[in-house]
N, CA, C and O atoms as a DFTB+ gen file, in Angstrom:
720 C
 N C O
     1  1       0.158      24.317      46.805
     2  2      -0.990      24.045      45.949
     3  2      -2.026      25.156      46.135
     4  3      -2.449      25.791      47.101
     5  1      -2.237      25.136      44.960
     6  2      -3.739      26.170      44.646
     7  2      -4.769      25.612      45.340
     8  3      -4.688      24.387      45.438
     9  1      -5.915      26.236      45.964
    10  2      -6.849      25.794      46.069
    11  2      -8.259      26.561      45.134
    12  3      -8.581      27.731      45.344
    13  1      -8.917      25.752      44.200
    14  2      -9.987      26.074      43.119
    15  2     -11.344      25.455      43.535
    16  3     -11.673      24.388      44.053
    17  1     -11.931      26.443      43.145
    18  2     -13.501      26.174      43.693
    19  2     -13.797      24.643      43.190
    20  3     -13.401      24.438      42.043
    21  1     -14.290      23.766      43.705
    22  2     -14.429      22.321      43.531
    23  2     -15.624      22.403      42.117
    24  3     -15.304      21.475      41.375
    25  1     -16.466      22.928      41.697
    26  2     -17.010      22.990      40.609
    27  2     -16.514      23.401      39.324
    28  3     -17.177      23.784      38.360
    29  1     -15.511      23.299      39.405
    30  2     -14.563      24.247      38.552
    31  2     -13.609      22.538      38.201
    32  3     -13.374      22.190      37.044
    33  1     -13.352      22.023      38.944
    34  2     -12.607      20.583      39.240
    35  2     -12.743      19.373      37.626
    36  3     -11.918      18.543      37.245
    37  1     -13.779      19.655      37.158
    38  2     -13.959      19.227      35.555
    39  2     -13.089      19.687      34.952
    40  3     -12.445      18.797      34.396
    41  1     -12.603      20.965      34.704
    42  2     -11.903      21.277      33.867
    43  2     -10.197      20.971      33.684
    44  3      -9.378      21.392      32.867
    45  1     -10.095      20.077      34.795
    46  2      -8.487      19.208      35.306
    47  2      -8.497      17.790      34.246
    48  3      -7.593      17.196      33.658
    49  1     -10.157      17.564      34.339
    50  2     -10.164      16.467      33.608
    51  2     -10.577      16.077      32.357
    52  3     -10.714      14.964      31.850
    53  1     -10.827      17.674      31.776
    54  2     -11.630      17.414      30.139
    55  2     -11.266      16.344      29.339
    56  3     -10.202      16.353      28.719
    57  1     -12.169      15.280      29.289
    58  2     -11.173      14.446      28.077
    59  2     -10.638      14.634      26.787
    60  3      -9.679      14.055      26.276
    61  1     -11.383      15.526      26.310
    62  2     -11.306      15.339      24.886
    63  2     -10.798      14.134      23.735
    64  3     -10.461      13.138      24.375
    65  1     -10.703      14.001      22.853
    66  2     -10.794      15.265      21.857
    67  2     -12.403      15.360      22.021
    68  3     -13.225      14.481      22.279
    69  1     -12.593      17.109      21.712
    70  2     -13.870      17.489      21.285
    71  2     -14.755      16.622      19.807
    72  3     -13.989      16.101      18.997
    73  1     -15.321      16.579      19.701
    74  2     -15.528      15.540      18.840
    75  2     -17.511      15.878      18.542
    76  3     -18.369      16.152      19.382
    77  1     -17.592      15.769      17.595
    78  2     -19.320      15.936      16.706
    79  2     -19.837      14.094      16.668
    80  3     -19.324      12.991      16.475
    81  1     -21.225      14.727      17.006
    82  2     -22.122      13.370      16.630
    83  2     -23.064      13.322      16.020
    84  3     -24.212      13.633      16.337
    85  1     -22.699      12.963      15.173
    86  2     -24.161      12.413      14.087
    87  2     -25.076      11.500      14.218
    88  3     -24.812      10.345      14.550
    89  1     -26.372      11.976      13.944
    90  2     -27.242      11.027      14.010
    91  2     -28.390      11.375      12.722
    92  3     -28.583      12.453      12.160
    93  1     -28.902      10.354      12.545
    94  2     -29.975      10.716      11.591
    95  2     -31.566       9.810      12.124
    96  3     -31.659       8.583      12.120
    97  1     -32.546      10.646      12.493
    98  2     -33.544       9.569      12.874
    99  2     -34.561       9.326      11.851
   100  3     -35.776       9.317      12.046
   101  1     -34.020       9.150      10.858
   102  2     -34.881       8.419       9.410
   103  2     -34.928       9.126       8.483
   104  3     -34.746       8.723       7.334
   105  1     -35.247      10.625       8.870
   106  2     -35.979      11.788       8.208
   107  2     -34.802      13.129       8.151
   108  3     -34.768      13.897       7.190
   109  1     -33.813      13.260       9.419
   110  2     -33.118      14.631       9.716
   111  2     -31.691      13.657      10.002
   112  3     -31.475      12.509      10.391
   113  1     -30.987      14.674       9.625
   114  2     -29.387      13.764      10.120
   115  2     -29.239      15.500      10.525
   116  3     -29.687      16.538      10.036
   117  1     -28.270      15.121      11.800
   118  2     -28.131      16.214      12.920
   119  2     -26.638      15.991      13.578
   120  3     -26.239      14.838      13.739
   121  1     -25.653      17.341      14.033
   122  2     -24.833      17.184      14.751
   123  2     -24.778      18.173      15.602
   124  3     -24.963      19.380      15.447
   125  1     -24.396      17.292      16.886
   126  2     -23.885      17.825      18.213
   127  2     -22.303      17.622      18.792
   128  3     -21.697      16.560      18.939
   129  1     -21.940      18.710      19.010
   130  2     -20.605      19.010      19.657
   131  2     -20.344      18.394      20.840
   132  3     -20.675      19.084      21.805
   133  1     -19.858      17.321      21.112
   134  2     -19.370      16.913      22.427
   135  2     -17.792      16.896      23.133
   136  3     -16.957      16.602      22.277
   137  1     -17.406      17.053      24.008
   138  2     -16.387      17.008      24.742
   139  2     -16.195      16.497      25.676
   140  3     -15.171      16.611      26.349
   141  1     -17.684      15.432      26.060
   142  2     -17.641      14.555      27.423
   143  2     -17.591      13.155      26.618
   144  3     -18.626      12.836      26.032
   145  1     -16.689      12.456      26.553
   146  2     -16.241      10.910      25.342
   147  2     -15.114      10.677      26.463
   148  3     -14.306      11.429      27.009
   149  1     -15.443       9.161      26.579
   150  2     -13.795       8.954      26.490
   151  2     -13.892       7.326      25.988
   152  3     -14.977       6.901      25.592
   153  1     -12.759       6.490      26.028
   154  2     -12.432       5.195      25.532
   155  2     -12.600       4.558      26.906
   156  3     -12.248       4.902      28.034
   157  1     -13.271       3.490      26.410
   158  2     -13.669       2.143      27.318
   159  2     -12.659       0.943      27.184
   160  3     -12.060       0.691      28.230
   161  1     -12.435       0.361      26.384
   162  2     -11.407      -0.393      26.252
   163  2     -11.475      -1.035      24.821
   164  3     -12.419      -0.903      24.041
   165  1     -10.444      -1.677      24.621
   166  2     -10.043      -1.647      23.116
   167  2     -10.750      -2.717      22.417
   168  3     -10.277      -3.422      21.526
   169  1     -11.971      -2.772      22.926
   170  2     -12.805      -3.522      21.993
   171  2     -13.470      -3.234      20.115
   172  3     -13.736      -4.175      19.368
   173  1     -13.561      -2.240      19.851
   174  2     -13.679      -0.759      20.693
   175  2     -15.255      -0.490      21.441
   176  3     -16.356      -0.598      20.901
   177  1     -14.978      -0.158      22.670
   178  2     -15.700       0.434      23.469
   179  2     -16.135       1.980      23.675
   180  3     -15.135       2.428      24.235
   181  1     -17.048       3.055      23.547
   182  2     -16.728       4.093      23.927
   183  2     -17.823       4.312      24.512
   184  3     -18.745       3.500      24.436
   185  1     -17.922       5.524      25.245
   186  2     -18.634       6.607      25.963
   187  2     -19.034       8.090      25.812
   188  3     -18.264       9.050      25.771
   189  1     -20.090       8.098      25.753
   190  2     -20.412       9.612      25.800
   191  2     -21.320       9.988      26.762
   192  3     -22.027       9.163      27.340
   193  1     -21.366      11.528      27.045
   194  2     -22.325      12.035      28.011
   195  2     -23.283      13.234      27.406
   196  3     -22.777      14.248      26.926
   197  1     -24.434      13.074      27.457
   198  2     -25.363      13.831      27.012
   199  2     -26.419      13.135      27.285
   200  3     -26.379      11.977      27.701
   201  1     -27.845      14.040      26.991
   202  2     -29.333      13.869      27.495
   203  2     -30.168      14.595      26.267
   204  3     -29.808      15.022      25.169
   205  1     -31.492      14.543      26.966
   206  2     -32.759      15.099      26.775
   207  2     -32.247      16.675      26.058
   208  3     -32.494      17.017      24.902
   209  1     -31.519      17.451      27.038
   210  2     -31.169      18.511      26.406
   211  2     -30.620      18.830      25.137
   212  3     -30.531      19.987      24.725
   213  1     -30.204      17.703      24.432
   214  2     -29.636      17.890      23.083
   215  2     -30.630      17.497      22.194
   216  3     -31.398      16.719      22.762
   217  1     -30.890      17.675      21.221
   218  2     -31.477      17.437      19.827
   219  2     -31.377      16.259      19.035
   220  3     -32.266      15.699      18.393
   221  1     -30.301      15.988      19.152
   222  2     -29.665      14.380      19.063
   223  2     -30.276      13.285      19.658
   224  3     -30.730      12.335      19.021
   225  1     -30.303      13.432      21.263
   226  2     -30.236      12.584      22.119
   227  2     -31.519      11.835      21.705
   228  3     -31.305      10.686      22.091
   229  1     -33.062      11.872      20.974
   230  2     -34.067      11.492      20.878
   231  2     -34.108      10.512      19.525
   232  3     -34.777       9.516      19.250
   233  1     -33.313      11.090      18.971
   234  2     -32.533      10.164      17.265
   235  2     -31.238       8.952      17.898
   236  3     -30.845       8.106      17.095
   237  1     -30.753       8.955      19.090
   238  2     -29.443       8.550      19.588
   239  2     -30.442       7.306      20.429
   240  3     -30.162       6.133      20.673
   241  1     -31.711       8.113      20.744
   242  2     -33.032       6.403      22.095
   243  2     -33.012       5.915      20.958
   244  3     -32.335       4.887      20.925
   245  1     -33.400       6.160      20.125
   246  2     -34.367       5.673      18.889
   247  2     -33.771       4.936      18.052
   248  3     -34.126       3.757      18.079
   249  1     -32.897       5.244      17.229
   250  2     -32.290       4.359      16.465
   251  2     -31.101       3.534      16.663
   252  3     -30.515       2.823      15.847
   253  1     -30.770       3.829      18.299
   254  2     -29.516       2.732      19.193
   255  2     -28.258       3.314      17.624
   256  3     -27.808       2.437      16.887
   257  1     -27.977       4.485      17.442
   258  2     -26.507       4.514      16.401
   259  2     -26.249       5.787      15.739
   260  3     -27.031       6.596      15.240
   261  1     -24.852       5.787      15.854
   262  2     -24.904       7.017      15.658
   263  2     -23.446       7.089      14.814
   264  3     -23.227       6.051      14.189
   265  1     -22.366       8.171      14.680
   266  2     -21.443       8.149      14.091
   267  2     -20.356       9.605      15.017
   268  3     -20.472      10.822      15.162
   269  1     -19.447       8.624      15.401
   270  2     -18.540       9.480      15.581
   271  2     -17.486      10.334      14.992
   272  3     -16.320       9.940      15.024
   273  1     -17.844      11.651      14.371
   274  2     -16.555      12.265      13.425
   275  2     -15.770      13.629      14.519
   276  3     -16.338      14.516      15.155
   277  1     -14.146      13.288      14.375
   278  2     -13.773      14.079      14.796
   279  2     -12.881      14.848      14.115
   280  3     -12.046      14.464      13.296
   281  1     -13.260      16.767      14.774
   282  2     -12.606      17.723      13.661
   283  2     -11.026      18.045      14.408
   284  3     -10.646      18.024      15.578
   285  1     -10.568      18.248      13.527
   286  2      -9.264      19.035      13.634
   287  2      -9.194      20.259      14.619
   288  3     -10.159      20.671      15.261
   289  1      -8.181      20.679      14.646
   290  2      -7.940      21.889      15.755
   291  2      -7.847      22.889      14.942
   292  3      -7.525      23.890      15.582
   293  1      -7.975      23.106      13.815
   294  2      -8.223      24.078      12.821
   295  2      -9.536      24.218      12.398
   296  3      -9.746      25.051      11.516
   297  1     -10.333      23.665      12.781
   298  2     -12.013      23.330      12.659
   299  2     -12.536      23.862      14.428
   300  3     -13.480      23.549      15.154
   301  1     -11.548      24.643      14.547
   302  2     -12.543      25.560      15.986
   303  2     -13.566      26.577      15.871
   304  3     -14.446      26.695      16.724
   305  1     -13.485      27.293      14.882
   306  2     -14.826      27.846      14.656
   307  2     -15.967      27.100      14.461
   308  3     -17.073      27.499      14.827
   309  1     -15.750      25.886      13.827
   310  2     -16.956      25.612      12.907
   311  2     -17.444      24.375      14.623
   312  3     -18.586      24.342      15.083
   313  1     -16.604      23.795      15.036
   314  2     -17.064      22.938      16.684
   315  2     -17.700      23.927      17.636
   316  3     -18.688      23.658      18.318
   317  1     -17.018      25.182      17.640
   318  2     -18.147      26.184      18.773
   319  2     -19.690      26.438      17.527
   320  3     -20.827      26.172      17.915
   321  1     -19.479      26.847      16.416
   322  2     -20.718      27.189      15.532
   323  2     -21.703      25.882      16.030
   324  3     -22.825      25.944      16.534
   325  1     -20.938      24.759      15.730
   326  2     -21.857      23.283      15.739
   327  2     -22.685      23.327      16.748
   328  3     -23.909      23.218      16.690
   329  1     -21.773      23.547      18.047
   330  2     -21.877      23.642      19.297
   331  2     -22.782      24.506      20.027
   332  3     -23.120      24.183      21.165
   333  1     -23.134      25.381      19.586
   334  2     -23.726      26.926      20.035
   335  2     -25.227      26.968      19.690
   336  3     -26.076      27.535      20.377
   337  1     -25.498      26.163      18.310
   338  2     -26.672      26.426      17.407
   339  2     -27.606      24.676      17.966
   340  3     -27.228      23.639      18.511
   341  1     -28.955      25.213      17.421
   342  2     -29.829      23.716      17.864
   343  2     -29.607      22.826      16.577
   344  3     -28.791      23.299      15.786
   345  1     -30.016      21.975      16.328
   346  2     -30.822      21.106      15.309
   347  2     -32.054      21.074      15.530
   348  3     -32.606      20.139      14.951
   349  1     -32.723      21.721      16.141
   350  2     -34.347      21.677      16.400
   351  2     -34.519      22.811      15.420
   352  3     -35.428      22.488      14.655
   353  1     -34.046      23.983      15.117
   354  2     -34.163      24.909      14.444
   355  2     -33.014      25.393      13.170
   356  3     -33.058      26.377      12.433
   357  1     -31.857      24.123      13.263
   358  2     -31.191      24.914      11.989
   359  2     -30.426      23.223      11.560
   360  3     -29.709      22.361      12.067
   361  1     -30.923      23.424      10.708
   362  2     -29.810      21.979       9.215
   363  2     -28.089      22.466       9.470
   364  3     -27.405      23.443       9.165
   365  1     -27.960      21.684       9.915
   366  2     -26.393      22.165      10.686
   367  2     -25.427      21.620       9.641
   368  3     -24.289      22.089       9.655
   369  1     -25.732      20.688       8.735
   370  2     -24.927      20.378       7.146
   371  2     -25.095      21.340       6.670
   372  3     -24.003      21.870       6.464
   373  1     -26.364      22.279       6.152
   374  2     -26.014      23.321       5.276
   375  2     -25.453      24.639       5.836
   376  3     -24.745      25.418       5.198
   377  1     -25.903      24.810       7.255
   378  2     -25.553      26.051       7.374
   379  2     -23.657      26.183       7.531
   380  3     -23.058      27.199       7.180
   381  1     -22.946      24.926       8.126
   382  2     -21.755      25.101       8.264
   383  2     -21.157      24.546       6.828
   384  3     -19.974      24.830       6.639
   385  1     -21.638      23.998       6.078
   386  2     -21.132      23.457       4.479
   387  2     -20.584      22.195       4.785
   388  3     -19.697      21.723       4.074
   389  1     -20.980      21.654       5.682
   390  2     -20.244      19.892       5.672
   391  2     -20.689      19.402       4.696
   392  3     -21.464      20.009       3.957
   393  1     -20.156      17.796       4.423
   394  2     -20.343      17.056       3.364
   395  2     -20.713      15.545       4.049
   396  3     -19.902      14.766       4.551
   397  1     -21.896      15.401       3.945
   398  2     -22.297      13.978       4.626
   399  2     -22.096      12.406       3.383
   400  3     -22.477      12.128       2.246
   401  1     -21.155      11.643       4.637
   402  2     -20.905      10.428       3.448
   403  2     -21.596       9.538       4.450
   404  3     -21.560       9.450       5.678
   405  1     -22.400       8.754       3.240
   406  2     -22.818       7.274       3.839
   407  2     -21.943       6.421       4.420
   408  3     -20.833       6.344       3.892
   409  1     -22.181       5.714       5.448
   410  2     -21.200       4.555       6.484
   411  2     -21.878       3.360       5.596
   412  3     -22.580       3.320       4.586
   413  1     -21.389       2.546       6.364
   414  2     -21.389       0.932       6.165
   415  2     -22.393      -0.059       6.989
   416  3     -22.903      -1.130       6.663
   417  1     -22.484       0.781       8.283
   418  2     -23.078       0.205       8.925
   419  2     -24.643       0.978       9.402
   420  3     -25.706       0.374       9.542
   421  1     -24.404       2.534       9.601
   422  2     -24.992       3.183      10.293
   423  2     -25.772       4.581       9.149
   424  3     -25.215       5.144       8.206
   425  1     -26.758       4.737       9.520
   426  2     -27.849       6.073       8.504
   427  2     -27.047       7.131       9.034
   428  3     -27.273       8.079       8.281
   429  1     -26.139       7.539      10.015
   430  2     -25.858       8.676      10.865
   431  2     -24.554       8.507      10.046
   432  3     -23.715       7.616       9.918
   433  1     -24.813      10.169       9.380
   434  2     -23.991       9.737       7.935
   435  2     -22.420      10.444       9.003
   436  3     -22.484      10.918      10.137
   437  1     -21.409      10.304       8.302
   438  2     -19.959      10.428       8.428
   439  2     -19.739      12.114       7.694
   440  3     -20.231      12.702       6.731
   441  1     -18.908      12.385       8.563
   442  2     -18.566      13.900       8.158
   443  2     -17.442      14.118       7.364
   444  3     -16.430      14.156       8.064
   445  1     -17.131      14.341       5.688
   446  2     -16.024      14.370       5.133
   447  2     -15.131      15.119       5.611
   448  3     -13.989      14.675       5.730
   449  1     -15.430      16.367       5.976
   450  2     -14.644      17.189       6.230
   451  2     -13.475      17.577       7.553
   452  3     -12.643      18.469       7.713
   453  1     -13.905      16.453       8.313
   454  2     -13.177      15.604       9.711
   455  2     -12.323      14.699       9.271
   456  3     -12.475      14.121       8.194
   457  1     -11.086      14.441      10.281
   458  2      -9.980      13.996      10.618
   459  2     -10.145      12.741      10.535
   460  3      -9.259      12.126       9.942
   461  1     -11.370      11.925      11.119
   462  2     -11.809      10.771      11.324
   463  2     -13.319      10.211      11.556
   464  3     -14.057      11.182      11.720
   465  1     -13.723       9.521      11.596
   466  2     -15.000       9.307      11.309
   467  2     -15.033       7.656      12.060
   468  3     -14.248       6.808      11.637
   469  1     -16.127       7.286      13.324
   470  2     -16.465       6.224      13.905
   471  2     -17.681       5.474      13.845
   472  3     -18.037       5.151      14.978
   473  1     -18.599       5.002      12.768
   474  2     -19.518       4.448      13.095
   475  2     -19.662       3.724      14.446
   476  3     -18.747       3.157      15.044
   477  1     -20.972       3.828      14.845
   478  2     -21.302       3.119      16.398
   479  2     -22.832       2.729      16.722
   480  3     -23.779       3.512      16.632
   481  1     -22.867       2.074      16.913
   482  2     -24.221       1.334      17.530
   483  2     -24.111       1.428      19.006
   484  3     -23.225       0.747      19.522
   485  1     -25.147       2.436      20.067
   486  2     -25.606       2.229      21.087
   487  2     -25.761       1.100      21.576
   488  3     -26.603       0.302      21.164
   489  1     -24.628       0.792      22.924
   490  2     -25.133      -0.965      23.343
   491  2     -25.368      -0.709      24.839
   492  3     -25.313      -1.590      25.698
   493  1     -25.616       0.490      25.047
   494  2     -26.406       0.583      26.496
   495  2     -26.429       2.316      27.052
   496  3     -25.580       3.203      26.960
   497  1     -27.774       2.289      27.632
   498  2     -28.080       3.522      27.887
   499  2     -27.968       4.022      29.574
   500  3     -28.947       3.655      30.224
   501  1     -27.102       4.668      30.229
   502  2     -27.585       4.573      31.502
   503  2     -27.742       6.341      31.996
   504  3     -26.966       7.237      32.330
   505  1     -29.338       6.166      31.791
   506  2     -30.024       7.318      31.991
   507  2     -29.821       7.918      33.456
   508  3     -30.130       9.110      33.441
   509  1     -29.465       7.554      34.532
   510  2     -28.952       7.594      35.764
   511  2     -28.186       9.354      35.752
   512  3     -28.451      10.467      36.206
   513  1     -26.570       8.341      34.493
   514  2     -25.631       9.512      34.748
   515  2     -25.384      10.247      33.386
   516  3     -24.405      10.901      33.027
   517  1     -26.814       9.888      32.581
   518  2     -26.721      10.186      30.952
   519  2     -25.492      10.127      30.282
   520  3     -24.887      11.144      29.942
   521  1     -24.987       8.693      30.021
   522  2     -24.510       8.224      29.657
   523  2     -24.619       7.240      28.787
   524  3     -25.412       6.361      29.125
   525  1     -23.676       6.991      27.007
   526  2     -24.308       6.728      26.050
   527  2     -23.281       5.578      26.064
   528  3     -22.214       6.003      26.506
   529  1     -23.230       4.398      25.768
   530  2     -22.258       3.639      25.733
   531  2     -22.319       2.734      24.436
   532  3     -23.098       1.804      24.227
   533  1     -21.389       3.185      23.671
   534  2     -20.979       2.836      22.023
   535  2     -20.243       1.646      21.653
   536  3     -19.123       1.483      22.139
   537  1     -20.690       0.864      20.921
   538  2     -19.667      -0.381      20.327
   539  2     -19.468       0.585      18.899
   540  3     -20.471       0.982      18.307
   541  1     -17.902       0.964      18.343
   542  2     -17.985       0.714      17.204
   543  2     -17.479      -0.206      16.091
   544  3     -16.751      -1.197      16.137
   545  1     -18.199       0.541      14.886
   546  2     -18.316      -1.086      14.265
   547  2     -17.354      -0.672      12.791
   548  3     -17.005      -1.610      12.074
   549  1     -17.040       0.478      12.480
   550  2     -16.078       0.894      11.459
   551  2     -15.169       2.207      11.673
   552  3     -15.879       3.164      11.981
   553  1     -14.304       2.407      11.625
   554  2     -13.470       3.189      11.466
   555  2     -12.667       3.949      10.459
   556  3     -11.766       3.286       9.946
   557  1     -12.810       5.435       9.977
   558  2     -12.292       6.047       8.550
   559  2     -11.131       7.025       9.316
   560  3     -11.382       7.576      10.388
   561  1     -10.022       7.144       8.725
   562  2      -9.583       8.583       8.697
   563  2      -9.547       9.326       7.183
   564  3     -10.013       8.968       6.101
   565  1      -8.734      10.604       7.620
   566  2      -8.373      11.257       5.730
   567  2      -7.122      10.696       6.224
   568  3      -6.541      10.170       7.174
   569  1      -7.019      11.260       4.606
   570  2      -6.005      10.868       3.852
   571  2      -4.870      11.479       4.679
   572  3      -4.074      10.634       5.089
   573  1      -4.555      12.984       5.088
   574  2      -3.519      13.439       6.102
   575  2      -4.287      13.395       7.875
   576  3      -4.533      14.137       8.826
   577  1      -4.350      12.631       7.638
   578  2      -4.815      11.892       9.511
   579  2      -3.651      12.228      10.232
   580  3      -3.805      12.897      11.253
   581  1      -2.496      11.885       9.888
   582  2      -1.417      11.816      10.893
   583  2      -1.025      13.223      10.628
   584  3       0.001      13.455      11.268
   585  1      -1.547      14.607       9.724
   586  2      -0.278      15.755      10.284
   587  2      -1.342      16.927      10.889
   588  3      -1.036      18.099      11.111
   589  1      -2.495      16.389      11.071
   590  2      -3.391      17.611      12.060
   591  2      -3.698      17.018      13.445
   592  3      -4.080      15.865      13.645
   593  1      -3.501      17.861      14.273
   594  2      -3.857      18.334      15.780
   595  2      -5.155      17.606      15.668
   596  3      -5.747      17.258      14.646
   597  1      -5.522      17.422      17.087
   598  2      -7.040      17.421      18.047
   599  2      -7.518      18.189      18.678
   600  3      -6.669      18.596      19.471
   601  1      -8.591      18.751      18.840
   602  2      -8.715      19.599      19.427
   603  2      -9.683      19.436      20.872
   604  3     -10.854      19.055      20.897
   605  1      -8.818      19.848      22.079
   606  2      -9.379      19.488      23.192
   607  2     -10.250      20.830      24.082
   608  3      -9.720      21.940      24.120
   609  1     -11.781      20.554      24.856
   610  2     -11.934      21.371      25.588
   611  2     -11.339      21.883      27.048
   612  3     -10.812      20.945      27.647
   613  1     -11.307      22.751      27.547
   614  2     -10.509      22.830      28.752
   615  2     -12.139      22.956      29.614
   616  3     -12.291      22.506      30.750
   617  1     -12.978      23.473      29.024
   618  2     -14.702      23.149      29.861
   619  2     -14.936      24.331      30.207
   620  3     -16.130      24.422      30.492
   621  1     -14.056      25.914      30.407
   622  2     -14.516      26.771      30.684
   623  2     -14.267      28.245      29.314
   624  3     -13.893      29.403      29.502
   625  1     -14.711      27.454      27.859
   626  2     -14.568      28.773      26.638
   627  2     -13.277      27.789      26.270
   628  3     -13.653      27.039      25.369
   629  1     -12.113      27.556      26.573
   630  2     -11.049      27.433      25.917
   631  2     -10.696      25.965      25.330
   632  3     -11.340      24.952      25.601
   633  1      -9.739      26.011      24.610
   634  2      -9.677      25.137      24.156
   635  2      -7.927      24.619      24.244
   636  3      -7.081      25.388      24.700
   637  1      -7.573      23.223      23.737
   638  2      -6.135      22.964      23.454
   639  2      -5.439      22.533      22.121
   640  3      -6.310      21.859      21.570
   641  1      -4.882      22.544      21.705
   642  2      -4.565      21.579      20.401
   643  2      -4.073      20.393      21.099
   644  3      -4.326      20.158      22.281
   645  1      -3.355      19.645      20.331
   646  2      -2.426      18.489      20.704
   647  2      -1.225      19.042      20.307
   648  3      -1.118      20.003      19.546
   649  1      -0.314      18.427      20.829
   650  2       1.147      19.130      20.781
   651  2       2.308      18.217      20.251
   652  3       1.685      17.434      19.534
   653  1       3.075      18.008      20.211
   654  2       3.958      16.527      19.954
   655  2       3.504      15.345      20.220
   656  3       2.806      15.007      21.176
   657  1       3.984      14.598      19.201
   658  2       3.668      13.156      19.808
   659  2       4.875      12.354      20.333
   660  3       5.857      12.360      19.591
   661  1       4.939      11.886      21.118
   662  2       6.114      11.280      21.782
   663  2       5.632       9.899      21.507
   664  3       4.491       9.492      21.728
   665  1       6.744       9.138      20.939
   666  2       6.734       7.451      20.548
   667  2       7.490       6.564      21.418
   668  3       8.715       6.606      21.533
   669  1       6.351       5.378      22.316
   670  2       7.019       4.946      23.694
   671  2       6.447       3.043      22.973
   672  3       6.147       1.950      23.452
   673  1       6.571       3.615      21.754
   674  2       5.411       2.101      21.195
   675  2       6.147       0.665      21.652
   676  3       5.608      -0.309      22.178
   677  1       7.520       0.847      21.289
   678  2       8.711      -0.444      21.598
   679  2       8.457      -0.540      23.453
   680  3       8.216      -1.599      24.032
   681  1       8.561       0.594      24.029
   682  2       8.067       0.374      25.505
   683  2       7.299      -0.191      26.397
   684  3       7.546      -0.647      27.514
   685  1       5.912      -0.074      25.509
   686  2       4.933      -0.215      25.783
   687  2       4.167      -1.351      24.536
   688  3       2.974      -1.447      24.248
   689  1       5.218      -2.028      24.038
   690  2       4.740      -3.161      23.169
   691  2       3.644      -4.108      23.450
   692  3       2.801      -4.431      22.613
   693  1       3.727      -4.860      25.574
   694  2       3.241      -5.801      25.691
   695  2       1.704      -5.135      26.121
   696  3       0.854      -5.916      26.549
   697  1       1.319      -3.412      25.971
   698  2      -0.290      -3.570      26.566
   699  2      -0.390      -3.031      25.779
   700  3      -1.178      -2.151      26.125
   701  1       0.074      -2.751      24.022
   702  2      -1.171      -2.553      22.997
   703  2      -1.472      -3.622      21.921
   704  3      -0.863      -4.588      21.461
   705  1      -2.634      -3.055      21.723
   706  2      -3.693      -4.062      21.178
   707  2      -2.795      -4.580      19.493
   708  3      -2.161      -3.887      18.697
   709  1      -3.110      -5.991      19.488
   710  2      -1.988      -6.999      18.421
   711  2      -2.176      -6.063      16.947
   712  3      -3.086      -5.619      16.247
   713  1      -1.253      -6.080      16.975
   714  2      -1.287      -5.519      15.053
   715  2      -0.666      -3.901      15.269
   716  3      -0.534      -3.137      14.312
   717  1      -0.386      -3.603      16.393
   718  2       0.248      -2.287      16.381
   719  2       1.767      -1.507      16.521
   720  3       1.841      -0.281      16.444
């Protein structure tokens, strides 16, 4: 075994997928690039990590909701662009050409131009380990959902696609959730 500088040790565990968050706090709808998410349990439950430092995060106290859209692995330019630039200083719909669709539940509009799209309502904040903890409440994909990649961070510049999918569903019948 290798031995790697222990700060470096995140990047064993990136969750991905990289994934954008929308929010709108009445007046501005805004997205931020995240890669710290993962699934809580199949309620649906989720998680994110971010703070004060994002642009978002003050639209994300405020209006407890937000929208989860995630891009493709062919949408890597436009996740580092997202990613790189503020919303304090730039309309991140016009400058990258997204297309914002109204949700059902949530003002934090849905990104057409993504793979999938999660409305979510904030159901607890724990400022401790800035951590955002999401119920969501609707779920979209496109129309070709099933033939594009995800795209994952590795945490240091790089990135992964997704690669094959291997089908273990008959295997693993009795721990997924009914209807699958």
């Amino acid at each position: 075994m290798n031995i790697i500088p222990n700060h470096t040790s995140f990047t064993l565990l990136e969750p991905g997928p990289v994934v954008f968050v929308t929010t709108h706090d009445g007046n501005f709808a805004n997205i931020m690039t995240i890669s710290w998410s993962m699934v809580m349990s199949f309620e649906p439950r989720f998680a994110l990590t971010t703070g004060a430092w994002n642009c978002s995060y003050t639209a994300l106290e405020q209006t407890r909701e937000c929208t989860i859209a995630i891009p493709s692995a062919e949408q890597i330019d436009l996740v580092v662009g997202v990613g790189t630039c503020s919303g304090r200083d730039t309309d991140k719909f016009a400058k990258f050409g997204l297309t914002q669709l109204p949700g059902q539940y949530v003002k934090a509009p849905l990104i057409a131009e993504c793979m999938a799209n999660i409305e979510c309502k904030v159901v607890d904040i724990i400022e401790e380990h800035h951590i955002i903890v999401l119920e969501g409440l609707a779920a979209y994909t496109a129309d070709d959902f099933t033939q594009r990649q995800m795209l994952h961070a590795v945490g240091d510049g790089t990135f992964i696609a997704d690669g094959a999918k291997l089908d273990r569903r008959e295997a693993m019948a009795s721990k997924l959730p009914q209807g699958w």
